[in-house]
Coordinates of C-alpha atoms in Angstrom, one line a residue:
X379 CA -27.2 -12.2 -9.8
X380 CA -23.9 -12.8 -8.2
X381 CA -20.5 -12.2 -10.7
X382 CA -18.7 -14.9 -11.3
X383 CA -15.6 -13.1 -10.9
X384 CA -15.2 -13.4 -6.9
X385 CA -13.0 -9.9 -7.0
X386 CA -16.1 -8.1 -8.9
X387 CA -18.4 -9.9 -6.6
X388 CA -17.1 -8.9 -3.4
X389 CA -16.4 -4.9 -4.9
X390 CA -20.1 -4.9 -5.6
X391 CA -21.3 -5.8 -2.4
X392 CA -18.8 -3.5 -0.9
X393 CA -20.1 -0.4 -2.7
X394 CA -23.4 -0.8 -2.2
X395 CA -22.8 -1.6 1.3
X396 CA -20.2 1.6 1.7
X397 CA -23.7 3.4 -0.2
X398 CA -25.8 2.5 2.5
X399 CA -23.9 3.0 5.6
X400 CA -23.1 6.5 3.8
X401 CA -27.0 7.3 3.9
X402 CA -28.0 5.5 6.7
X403 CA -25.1 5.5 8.8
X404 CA -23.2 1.9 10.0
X405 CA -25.2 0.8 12.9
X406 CA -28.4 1.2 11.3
X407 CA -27.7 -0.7 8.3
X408 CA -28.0 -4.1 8.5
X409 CA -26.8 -7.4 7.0
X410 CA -30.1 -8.1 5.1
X411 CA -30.1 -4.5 3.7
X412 CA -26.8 -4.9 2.3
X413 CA -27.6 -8.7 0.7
X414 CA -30.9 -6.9 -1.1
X415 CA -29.1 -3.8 -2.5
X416 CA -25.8 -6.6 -3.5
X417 CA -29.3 -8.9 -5.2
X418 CA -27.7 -11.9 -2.9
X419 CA -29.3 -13.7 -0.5
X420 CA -28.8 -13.5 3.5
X421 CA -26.7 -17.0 3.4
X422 CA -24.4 -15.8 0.7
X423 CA -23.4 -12.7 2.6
X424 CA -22.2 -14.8 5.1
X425 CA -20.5 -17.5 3.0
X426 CA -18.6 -14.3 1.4
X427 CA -18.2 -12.2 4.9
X428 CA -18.1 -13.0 8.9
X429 CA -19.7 -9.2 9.4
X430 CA -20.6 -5.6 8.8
X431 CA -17.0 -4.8 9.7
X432 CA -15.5 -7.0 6.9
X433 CA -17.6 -5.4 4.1
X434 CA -15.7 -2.6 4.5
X435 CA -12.4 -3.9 3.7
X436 CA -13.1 -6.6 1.9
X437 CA -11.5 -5.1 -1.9
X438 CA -8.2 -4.5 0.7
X439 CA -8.5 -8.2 1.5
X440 CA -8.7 -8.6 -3.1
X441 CA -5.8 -6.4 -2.7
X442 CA -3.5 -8.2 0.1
X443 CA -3.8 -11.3 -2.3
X444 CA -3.5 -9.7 -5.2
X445 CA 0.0 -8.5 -4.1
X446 CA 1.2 -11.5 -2.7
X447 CA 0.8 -13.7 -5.6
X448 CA 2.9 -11.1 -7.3
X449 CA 5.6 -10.9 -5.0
X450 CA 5.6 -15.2 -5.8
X451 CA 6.9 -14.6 -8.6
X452 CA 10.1 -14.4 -10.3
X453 CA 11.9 -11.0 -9.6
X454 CA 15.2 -10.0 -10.7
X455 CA 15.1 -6.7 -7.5
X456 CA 13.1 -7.3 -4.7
X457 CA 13.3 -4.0 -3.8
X458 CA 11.7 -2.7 -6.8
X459 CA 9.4 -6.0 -6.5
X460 CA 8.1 -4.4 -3.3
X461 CA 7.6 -0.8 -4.6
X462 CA 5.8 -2.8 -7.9
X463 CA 4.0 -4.2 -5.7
X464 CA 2.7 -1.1 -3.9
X465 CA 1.8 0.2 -7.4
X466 CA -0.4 -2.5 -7.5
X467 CA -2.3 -1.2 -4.8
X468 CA -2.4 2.4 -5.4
X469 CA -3.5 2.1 -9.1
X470 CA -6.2 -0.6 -8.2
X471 CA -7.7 2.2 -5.4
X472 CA -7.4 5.4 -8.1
X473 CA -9.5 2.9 -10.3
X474 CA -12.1 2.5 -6.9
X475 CA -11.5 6.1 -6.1
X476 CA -15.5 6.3 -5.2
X477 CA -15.3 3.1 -2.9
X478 CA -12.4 4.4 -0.9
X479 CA -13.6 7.7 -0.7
X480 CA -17.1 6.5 0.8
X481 CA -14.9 4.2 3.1
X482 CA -12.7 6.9 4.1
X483 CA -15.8 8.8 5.2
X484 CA -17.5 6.2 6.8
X485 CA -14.5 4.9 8.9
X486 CA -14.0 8.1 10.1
X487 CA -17.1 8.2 12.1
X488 CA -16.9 4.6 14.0
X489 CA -13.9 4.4 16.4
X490 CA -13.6 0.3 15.5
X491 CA -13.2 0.5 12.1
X492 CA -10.6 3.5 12.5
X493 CA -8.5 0.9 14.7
X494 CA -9.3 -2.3 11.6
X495 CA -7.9 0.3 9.0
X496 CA -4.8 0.4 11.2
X497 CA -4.6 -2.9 11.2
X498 CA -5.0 -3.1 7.5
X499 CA -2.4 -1.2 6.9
X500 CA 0.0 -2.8 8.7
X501 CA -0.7 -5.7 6.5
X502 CA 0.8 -4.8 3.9
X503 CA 4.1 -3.6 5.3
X504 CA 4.4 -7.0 7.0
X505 CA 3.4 -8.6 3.9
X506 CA 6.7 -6.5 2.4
X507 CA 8.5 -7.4 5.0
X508 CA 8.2 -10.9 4.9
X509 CA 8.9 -11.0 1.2
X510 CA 12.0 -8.9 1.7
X511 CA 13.1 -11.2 4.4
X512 CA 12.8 -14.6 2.2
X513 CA 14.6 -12.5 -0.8
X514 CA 17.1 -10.5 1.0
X515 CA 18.1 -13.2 3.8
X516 CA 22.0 -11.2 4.0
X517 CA 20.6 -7.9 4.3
X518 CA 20.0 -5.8 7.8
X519 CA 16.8 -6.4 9.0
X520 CA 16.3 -2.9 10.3
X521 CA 17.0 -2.0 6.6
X522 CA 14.3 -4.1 5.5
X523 CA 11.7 -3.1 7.8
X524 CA 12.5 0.5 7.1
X525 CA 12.1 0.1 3.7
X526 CA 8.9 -1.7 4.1
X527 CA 7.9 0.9 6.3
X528 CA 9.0 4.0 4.0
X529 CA 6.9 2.1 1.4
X530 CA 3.3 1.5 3.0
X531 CA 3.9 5.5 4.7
X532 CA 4.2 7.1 0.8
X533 CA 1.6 5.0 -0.8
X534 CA -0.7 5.8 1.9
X535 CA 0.4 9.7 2.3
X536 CA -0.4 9.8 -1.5
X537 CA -3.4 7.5 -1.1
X538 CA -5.2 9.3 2.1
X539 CA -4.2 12.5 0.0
X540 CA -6.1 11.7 -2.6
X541 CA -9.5 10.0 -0.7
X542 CA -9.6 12.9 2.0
X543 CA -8.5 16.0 0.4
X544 CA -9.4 15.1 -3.5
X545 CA -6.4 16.3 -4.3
X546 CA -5.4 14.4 -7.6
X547 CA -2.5 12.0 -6.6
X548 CA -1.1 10.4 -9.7
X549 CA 0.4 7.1 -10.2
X550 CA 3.9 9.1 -11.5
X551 CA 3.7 10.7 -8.4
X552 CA 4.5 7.7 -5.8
X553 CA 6.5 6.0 -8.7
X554 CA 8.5 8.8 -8.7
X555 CA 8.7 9.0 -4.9
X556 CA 8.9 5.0 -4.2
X557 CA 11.8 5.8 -7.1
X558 CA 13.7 7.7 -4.4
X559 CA 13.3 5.2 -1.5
X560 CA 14.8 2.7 -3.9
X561 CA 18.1 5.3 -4.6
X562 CA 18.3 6.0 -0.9
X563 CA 19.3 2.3 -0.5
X564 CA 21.4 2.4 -3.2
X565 CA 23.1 5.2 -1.9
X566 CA 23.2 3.6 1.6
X567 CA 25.1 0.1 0.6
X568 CA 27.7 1.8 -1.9
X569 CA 28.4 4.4 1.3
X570 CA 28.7 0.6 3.4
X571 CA 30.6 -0.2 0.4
X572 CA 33.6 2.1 1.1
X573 CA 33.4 2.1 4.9
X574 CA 36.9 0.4 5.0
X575 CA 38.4 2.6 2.3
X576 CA 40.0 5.4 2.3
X577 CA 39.0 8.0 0.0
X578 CA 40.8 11.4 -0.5
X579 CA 38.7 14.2 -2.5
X580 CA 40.6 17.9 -3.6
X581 CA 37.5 20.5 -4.2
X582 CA 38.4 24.5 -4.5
X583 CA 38.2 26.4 -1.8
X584 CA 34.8 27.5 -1.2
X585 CA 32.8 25.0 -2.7
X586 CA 29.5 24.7 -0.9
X587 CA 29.6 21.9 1.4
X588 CA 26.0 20.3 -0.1
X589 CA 28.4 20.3 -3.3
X590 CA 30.6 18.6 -2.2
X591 CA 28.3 15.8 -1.0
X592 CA 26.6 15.6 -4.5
X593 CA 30.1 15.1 -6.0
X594 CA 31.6 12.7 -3.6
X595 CA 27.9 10.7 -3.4
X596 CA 28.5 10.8 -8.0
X597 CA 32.2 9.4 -7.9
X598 CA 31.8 7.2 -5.1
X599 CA 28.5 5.5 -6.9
X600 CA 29.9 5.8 -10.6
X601 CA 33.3 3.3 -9.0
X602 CA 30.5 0.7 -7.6

């Protein structure tokens, strides 16, 4: 019987479908194969999903949704909201690891759903873009898209990482790393801060020039 949870519902149809193309392989699984192992009928399968193709990324299409309602909401930073946002993700797939490690393998062997994933992806960094846009209306929209951009790259680094190599990619690990996109754009406005200031710094002679730039990048922040 179907879930009545339409998330769980459409994760269960994509594992067993994921299963099957696994042992079978994509093209020779078919629609009614996949609504028998699911237990739905023909009819539901296509009330849920157009095609084979869709099945694949159907949890990504849970996910896309699941992180927009959450960048509706109220948010003191939309930068953080963004990286919050991308921990979402990343914590919902190391729950699925099996899923998107049976998707990773199947997409690699069918050339059209190496070019969806691509598409997939890029979802979500204009889905961070667009939020960042509404929020951050003053800010340079290169800035915005890089961010975005800098974003979707490390979660999916981390992610691919994980679901192709099985090395063990924590949720402190891109919190930590999303951590110091955020500070780089810190760092970036208090520089754009100062632009039109002078600043004159003493430092002994000698001191490393890397120094330096630690110690000018502390005062310069600690005056903001």
């Amino acid at each position: 019987m179907p879930s009545d949870d339409p998330a769980q519902f459409r994760l269960t149809v994509v594992t067993e479908a994921l299963r099957l193309f696994a042992e079978k392989g994509y093209e020779a699984t078919t629609v009614d194969e996949i609504a028998d192992a699911a237990g739905i009928s023909r009819r539901t399968f296509f009330r849920q999903f157009r095609a084979k193709e869709d099945v694949v990324f159907a949890d990504h299409e849970t996910l896309l949704t699941q992180a927009a309602e959450y960048l509706d909401a109220d948010h003191d930073d939309p930068w953080q909201a963004v990286c919050a946002a991308a921990m979402l993700v990343f914590e919902r797939f190391s729950h699925w690891r099996d899923v998107a490690e049976r998707r990773y393998a199947v997409v690699q062997g069918v050339p059209a759903l190496r070019d969806r994933e691509l598409v997939t992806g890029y979802r979500y960094e204009r889905l961070f873009v667009e939020y960042l846009r509404r929020e951050l209306p003053d800010e340079a929209d290169l800035e915005l898209v890089q961010f975005a951009a800098a974003v979707t790259a490390t979660h999916n680094y981390l992610l691919r990482r994980m679901v192709r190599d099985g090395v063990r990619a924590t949720s402190g690990e891109l919190r930590a790393a999303l951590a110091e996109i955020r500070a780089r754009v810190h760092r970036a406005a208090g520089a754009a801060g100062f632009a039109d200031e002078m600043v004159v710094a003493v430092f002994p002679r000698g001191t490393p020039p890397n120094r330096v730039a630690d110690l000018l990048q502390e005062r310069l922040g600690s005056a903001r």
